[in-house]
Structure formats: C-alpha cells, structure tokens
Short mmCIF file of C-alpha atoms and ligand atoms in Angstrom, two decimals:
data_model
loop_
_atom_site.label_atom_id
_atom_site.label_comp_id
_atom_site.label_asym_id
_atom_site.label_seq_id
_atom_site.Cartn_x
_atom_site.Cartn_y
_atom_site.Cartn_z
CA MET A 246 0.00 0.01 0.02
CA ASN A 247 1.30 3.45 -0.87
CA VAL A 248 1.84 5.68 2.10
CA ASN A 249 2.96 9.25 1.45
CA ILE A 250 5.44 10.41 4.13
CA ILE A 251 6.15 14.16 4.65
CA THR A 252 8.75 15.00 7.20
CA ILE A 253 9.04 18.33 8.90
CA ASP A 254 12.22 18.70 10.89
CA GLY A 255 13.73 21.66 12.76
CA PRO A 256 14.33 23.33 16.07
CA SER A 257 11.63 23.90 18.74
CA GLY A 258 9.72 27.08 18.30
CA SER A 259 10.03 27.17 14.51
CA GLY A 260 6.26 26.55 14.17
CA LYS A 261 6.70 22.99 13.13
CA GLY A 262 4.01 21.67 15.51
CA THR A 263 1.32 24.10 14.32
CA LEU A 264 2.26 23.67 10.66
CA ALA A 265 2.36 19.79 10.97
CA ALA A 266 -1.15 19.78 12.51
CA ARG A 267 -2.37 22.05 9.75
CA LEU A 268 -0.86 19.95 7.08
CA ALA A 269 -2.31 16.68 8.52
CA ALA A 270 -5.75 18.29 8.54
CA HIS A 271 -5.31 19.67 4.98
CA TYR A 272 -4.13 16.37 3.49
CA GLN A 273 -6.25 14.22 5.91
CA TYR A 274 -3.00 12.35 6.81
CA HIS A 275 -1.96 10.87 10.15
CA LEU A 276 0.32 12.98 12.46
CA LEU A 277 3.36 11.98 14.34
CA ASP A 278 4.55 14.44 16.91
CA SER A 279 7.79 12.67 17.75
CA GLY A 280 8.81 15.42 20.32
CA ALA A 281 5.73 14.46 22.32
CA ILE A 282 7.11 10.91 22.50
CA TYR A 283 10.32 12.12 23.95
CA ARG A 284 8.42 14.45 26.28
CA LEU A 285 6.15 11.53 27.40
CA LEU A 286 9.24 9.27 27.95
CA GLY A 287 10.97 12.14 29.94
CA LEU A 288 7.91 12.54 32.14
CA SER A 289 7.54 8.75 32.73
CA LEU A 290 11.26 8.33 33.57
CA SER A 291 11.13 11.29 36.01
CA GLU A 292 8.06 9.78 37.67
CA HIS A 293 10.07 6.63 38.09
CA GLY A 294 12.85 8.69 39.66
CA LEU A 295 15.28 7.60 36.86
CA LEU A 296 16.05 10.87 35.16
CA GLU A 297 19.14 11.66 37.20
CA GLN A 298 20.85 8.35 36.51
CA LEU A 299 19.71 7.51 32.92
CA ASN A 300 23.05 5.97 32.00
CA ASP A 301 23.51 3.93 35.27
CA ASP A 302 20.05 2.35 34.86
CA ILE A 303 19.89 2.12 31.18
CA ALA A 304 18.37 -1.35 30.94
CA LYS A 305 15.49 -0.29 33.20
CA CYS A 306 15.02 2.93 31.26
CA VAL A 307 14.95 0.97 27.90
CA ALA A 308 12.35 -1.38 29.24
CA ILE A 309 10.18 1.56 30.29
CA ALA A 310 10.68 3.17 26.84
CA GLU A 311 9.72 -0.01 25.08
CA GLN A 312 6.53 -0.36 27.05
CA LEU A 313 5.65 3.29 27.13
CA PRO A 314 1.97 3.65 26.45
CA ILE A 315 1.95 6.11 23.61
CA VAL A 316 -1.69 7.34 23.44
CA PHE A 317 -2.51 10.33 21.29
CA LYS A 318 -6.18 11.06 21.04
CA SER A 319 -7.52 13.45 18.41
CA THR A 320 -10.26 15.68 19.74
CA GLU A 321 -11.91 18.70 18.52
CA GLN A 322 -9.71 20.74 20.85
CA GLY A 323 -6.53 19.17 19.50
CA VAL A 324 -4.48 16.13 20.34
CA VAL A 325 -4.75 14.80 23.88
CA VAL A 326 -1.74 13.02 25.22
CA LEU A 327 -2.38 10.37 27.97
CA LEU A 328 0.01 8.71 30.35
CA ASN A 329 -1.53 5.80 32.37
CA GLY A 330 -4.97 7.15 31.64
CA ILE A 331 -4.11 10.66 32.83
CA ASP A 332 -4.28 13.67 30.52
CA VAL A 333 -0.71 15.00 30.47
CA SER A 334 -1.13 17.22 27.27
CA ALA A 335 -0.41 20.48 29.16
CA LYS A 336 2.23 18.98 31.51
CA ILE A 337 4.41 17.67 28.70
CA ARG A 338 4.53 21.15 27.07
CA THR A 339 6.17 22.78 30.14
CA GLU A 340 9.78 23.94 29.94
CA GLU A 341 10.63 21.51 32.72
CA VAL A 342 9.42 18.47 30.76
CA GLY A 343 11.06 19.94 27.60
CA GLU A 344 14.34 19.69 29.56
CA TYR A 345 13.59 15.97 30.48
CA ALA A 346 12.89 15.30 26.84
CA SER A 347 16.12 16.79 25.60
CA LYS A 348 18.03 14.70 28.20
CA VAL A 349 16.45 11.39 27.23
CA ALA A 350 16.67 12.27 23.48
CA ALA A 351 20.41 12.38 23.84
CA ILE A 352 20.69 8.66 24.86
CA PRO A 353 21.13 6.32 21.85
CA GLU A 354 19.48 3.35 23.60
CA LEU A 355 16.43 5.29 24.29
CA ARG A 356 16.22 6.74 20.77
CA GLU A 357 16.57 3.15 19.48
CA ALA A 358 13.81 1.97 21.88
CA VAL A 359 11.23 4.35 20.35
CA LEU A 360 12.40 4.08 16.67
CA GLN A 361 9.84 1.38 15.62
CA ARG A 362 7.11 2.94 17.63
CA GLN A 363 7.53 6.09 15.48
CA ARG A 364 7.67 4.11 12.16
CA ASP A 365 4.39 2.45 13.08
CA PHE A 366 2.68 5.81 12.65
CA ALA A 367 3.24 5.50 8.85
CA GLN A 368 -0.25 4.42 7.77
CA ALA A 369 -2.24 4.99 4.57
CA PRO A 370 -3.02 7.40 3.01
CA GLY A 371 -0.07 9.29 4.60
CA LEU A 372 1.81 10.74 7.47
CA ILE A 373 3.05 14.10 8.52
CA ALA A 374 6.05 13.32 10.82
CA ASP A 375 7.27 16.28 13.00
CA GLY A 376 10.58 16.18 14.67
CA ARG A 377 14.38 16.51 14.46
CA ASP A 378 15.54 13.28 12.75
CA MET A 379 12.42 12.35 10.77
CA ALA A 380 14.15 12.80 7.40
CA THR A 381 17.66 11.57 8.42
CA ILE A 382 16.84 8.57 10.57
CA VAL A 383 13.26 7.61 11.03
CA PHE A 384 11.89 8.05 7.45
CA PRO A 385 14.78 8.34 5.11
CA GLU A 386 12.53 7.13 2.32
CA ALA A 387 10.04 10.02 2.76
CA GLN A 388 8.69 11.47 -0.44
CA VAL A 389 8.92 15.01 0.88
CA LYS A 390 11.41 16.34 3.37
CA ILE A 391 11.12 19.87 4.79
CA TYR A 392 13.43 21.64 7.23
CA LEU A 393 11.85 24.55 9.05
CA THR A 394 13.91 26.91 11.08
CA ALA A 395 13.89 30.42 12.54
CA SER A 396 16.30 32.53 14.53
CA ALA A 397 16.64 31.80 18.24
CA GLU A 398 15.44 35.37 19.00
CA SER A 399 12.19 34.97 16.96
CA ARG A 400 11.49 31.61 18.43
CA ALA A 401 11.92 32.94 21.96
CA ALA A 402 9.57 35.82 21.20
CA ARG A 403 6.97 33.33 19.98
CA ARG A 404 7.36 31.03 22.86
CA VAL A 405 7.00 33.93 25.43
CA LYS A 406 3.63 34.84 23.72
CA GLN A 407 2.50 31.24 23.89
CA LEU A 408 3.46 30.97 27.59
CA GLN A 409 1.80 34.24 28.42
CA GLY A 410 -1.29 33.12 26.61
CA MET A 411 -1.24 30.19 29.11
CA GLY A 412 -1.28 32.67 31.91
CA LEU A 413 2.42 32.17 32.81
CA ASP A 414 4.79 34.91 33.87
CA VAL A 415 7.97 34.48 31.90
CA ARG A 416 11.14 36.50 30.95
CA ILE A 417 12.36 36.50 27.40
CA SER A 418 15.93 36.32 28.50
CA ASP A 419 15.27 33.03 30.37
CA ILE A 420 13.40 31.58 27.44
CA LEU A 421 16.15 32.63 24.98
CA ALA A 422 18.83 31.08 27.14
CA ASN A 423 16.75 27.81 27.30
CA ILE A 424 16.25 27.74 23.57
CA GLN A 425 19.94 28.29 22.97
CA ALA A 426 21.05 25.65 25.41
CA ARG A 427 18.49 23.15 23.93
CA ASP A 428 19.53 23.88 20.39
CA LYS A 429 23.17 23.38 21.27
CA ARG A 430 22.36 19.95 22.89
CA ASP A 431 20.15 18.81 20.06
CA MET A 432 22.63 19.93 17.38
CA GLU A 433 25.82 18.65 19.07
CA ARG A 434 24.66 15.36 20.35
CA THR A 435 26.44 12.45 18.67
CA VAL A 436 23.28 10.48 18.00
CA ALA A 437 20.73 11.79 15.50
CA PRO A 438 21.72 15.45 15.81
CA LEU A 439 19.38 18.09 14.52
CA LYS A 440 20.41 18.80 10.95
CA PRO A 441 18.64 19.15 7.51
CA ALA A 442 18.59 16.07 5.30
CA GLU A 443 20.73 16.75 2.14
CA ASP A 444 17.54 16.66 -0.01
CA ALA A 445 15.40 18.79 2.35
CA TYR A 446 13.49 21.89 1.31
CA PHE A 447 14.64 24.63 3.69
CA ILE A 448 12.36 27.32 5.03
CA ASP A 449 13.34 30.11 7.44
CA SER A 450 10.27 31.36 9.20
CA SER A 451 11.93 34.17 11.24
CA ASP A 452 10.36 36.93 9.12
CA ILE A 453 7.30 35.30 7.59
CA GLY A 454 3.97 34.44 9.03
CA ILE A 455 2.49 31.07 9.51
CA ASP A 456 0.09 31.35 6.56
CA GLU A 457 2.92 32.13 4.16
CA VAL A 458 4.96 29.18 5.53
CA PHE A 459 1.95 26.92 5.07
CA ASN A 460 1.49 28.08 1.48
CA LEU A 461 5.18 27.47 0.70
CA MET A 462 4.91 24.02 2.18
CA THR A 463 1.75 22.96 0.43
CA SER A 464 3.10 24.26 -2.93
CA HIS A 465 6.31 22.22 -2.40
CA ILE A 466 4.44 19.10 -1.28
CA ASP A 467 1.94 19.23 -4.16
CA ALA A 468 4.73 19.63 -6.69
CA LYS A 469 6.69 16.75 -5.16
CA LEU A 470 3.79 14.31 -4.84
CA ALA A 471 2.68 15.08 -8.45
CA ASN A 472 6.09 14.06 -9.68
CA ASN A 473 6.17 10.84 -7.72
O1 LIG B 102 9.79 19.30 19.44
P1 LIG B 102 9.80 19.24 20.97
O2 LIG B 102 10.33 20.57 21.55
O3 LIG B 102 8.53 18.78 21.52
O4 LIG B 102 10.94 18.15 21.29
C1 LIG B 102 11.29 17.85 22.67
C2 LIG B 102 12.73 17.37 22.78
O5 LIG B 102 12.82 16.08 22.09
C3 LIG B 102 13.68 18.30 22.14
O6 LIG B 102 14.80 18.57 23.05
C4 LIG B 102 14.36 17.51 21.02
C5 LIG B 102 13.95 16.13 21.22
N1 LIG B 102 13.54 15.49 19.90
C6 LIG B 102 14.41 14.65 19.30
O7 LIG B 102 15.54 14.55 19.76
N2 LIG B 102 14.03 14.00 18.21
C7 LIG B 102 12.84 14.13 17.64
N3 LIG B 102 12.51 13.50 16.52
C8 LIG B 102 11.91 14.99 18.34
C9 LIG B 102 12.27 15.67 19.51
#
C-alpha cells in the first residue's frame, strides 16, 4: 500500500508543531509528533525517579521506553496525550518536561527503543512526521522532506507569547537562554543530531507568518507528490 510520508524537521519554536497539525488536517493524513514521544518518555522516567541516572540504569530505562503507552487522542480541541490514563497534554509542554525530553533524546539506547514505535505511525493514506531526525533517521525514504527553522530570537519571542497566553509569567531572556541551550544540545549530540537532510526543502520562518509558510509548504508538497 502506498503511504505518502512528509517529514518536517527543525528546532523547537520554529512553528513545526502548528504547521504539521495544519498539514495533517489539509491532506487528511496521520500525524506523528515525535517530540511528544520524547516528552512523554522524559515525564515517565522522571516519575520513576530515573532521570538523574539515565546511564546507570539504562536497561531499566529502555524497558520503560519499550513499554511506554503512547496514546495520542485526536479531539476537536486538538491532540490529547495520555500517560496511564491521565491527560498530560499540558504537563508535557512545560519547559521542565522539555528539559527532560532533551536529556532522554540524547541517549542512543532510548532513541533506538522508540524508533519502531515512530515508524508504526506510517499508515495510509499518509503521514506528517514532525521532529528532528524524521528525514535523516526515522523515514529516510520519505517522499517530501522539509526543514523549518527560525532565529533563536524570533523563536523565543513566539514562545513567550504562547506561555503568556497560558497565563504564565516568563522572561524573554530566560526563554532565549533555554532555547539556545537546547539547540546546542540537540545539534551537538552524537546520535541523530538536529540537521537538515541533504535533499530537504529549507524554510526560514523568522520573518514570515504562519500562513505564508503553510503556502510554501503545500506548494512544495503538491509539486513533489505530483512528480512521484
Ligand atoms: O519538538 P519538541 O520541543 O517537543 O521536542 C522535545 C525534545 O525532544 C527536544 O529537546 C528534541 C527532542 N526530539 C528529538 O531529539 N528528536 C525528535 N525527533 C523529536 C524531538
């Protein structure tokens, strides 16, 4: 069966999540938010008290990762993420859990443990896969590969707006420092570092709005799929 796979990779705050959800609705494709898997795993390992000694207890951590219940439920309000039946959608989006995710994502054994789980999302008629290594590692055979980036400053400004919208009191300097630290860790890690695939279509969203990025993406995707 033919499954169209479209990968969207890039750093956090580039607008990937919003665009991936819009693309999935537009094409009526499935959606893989791979960052949410790492966030869910980070939360689960922290609840098991294993986050501080990931490398010492690696076998235990891998077992938890392999059995992690990955439950994403589509609702009219968006995707609800469950952990052991509890709605953790808001919790996994906090800066704190983002830090946990970045830590677990740097461990090769844990990436390996969730690799097949991610590939299982590729179901007909197609998949929009959002992450860091979707094009380079998880779906190298994808028909369309997009790399979406933006400057750290514009990503920090967007994140501050989003957090303020959630009623949180945040300082842009703290958010910018977090983003820069996380970028560095994601780009410099030895396993599956954040980098564009050689054949990726590159978009910088620093100075363009979400609708314009969406139009660039759909034009590119339509042209690519028509030539397939
Ligand atoms: O996209 P996000 O902010 O939800 O991702 C959370 C963390 O997970 C981030 O530090 C990078 C990591 N991640 C990854 O290493 N590989 C992916 N495919 C997706 C996310």
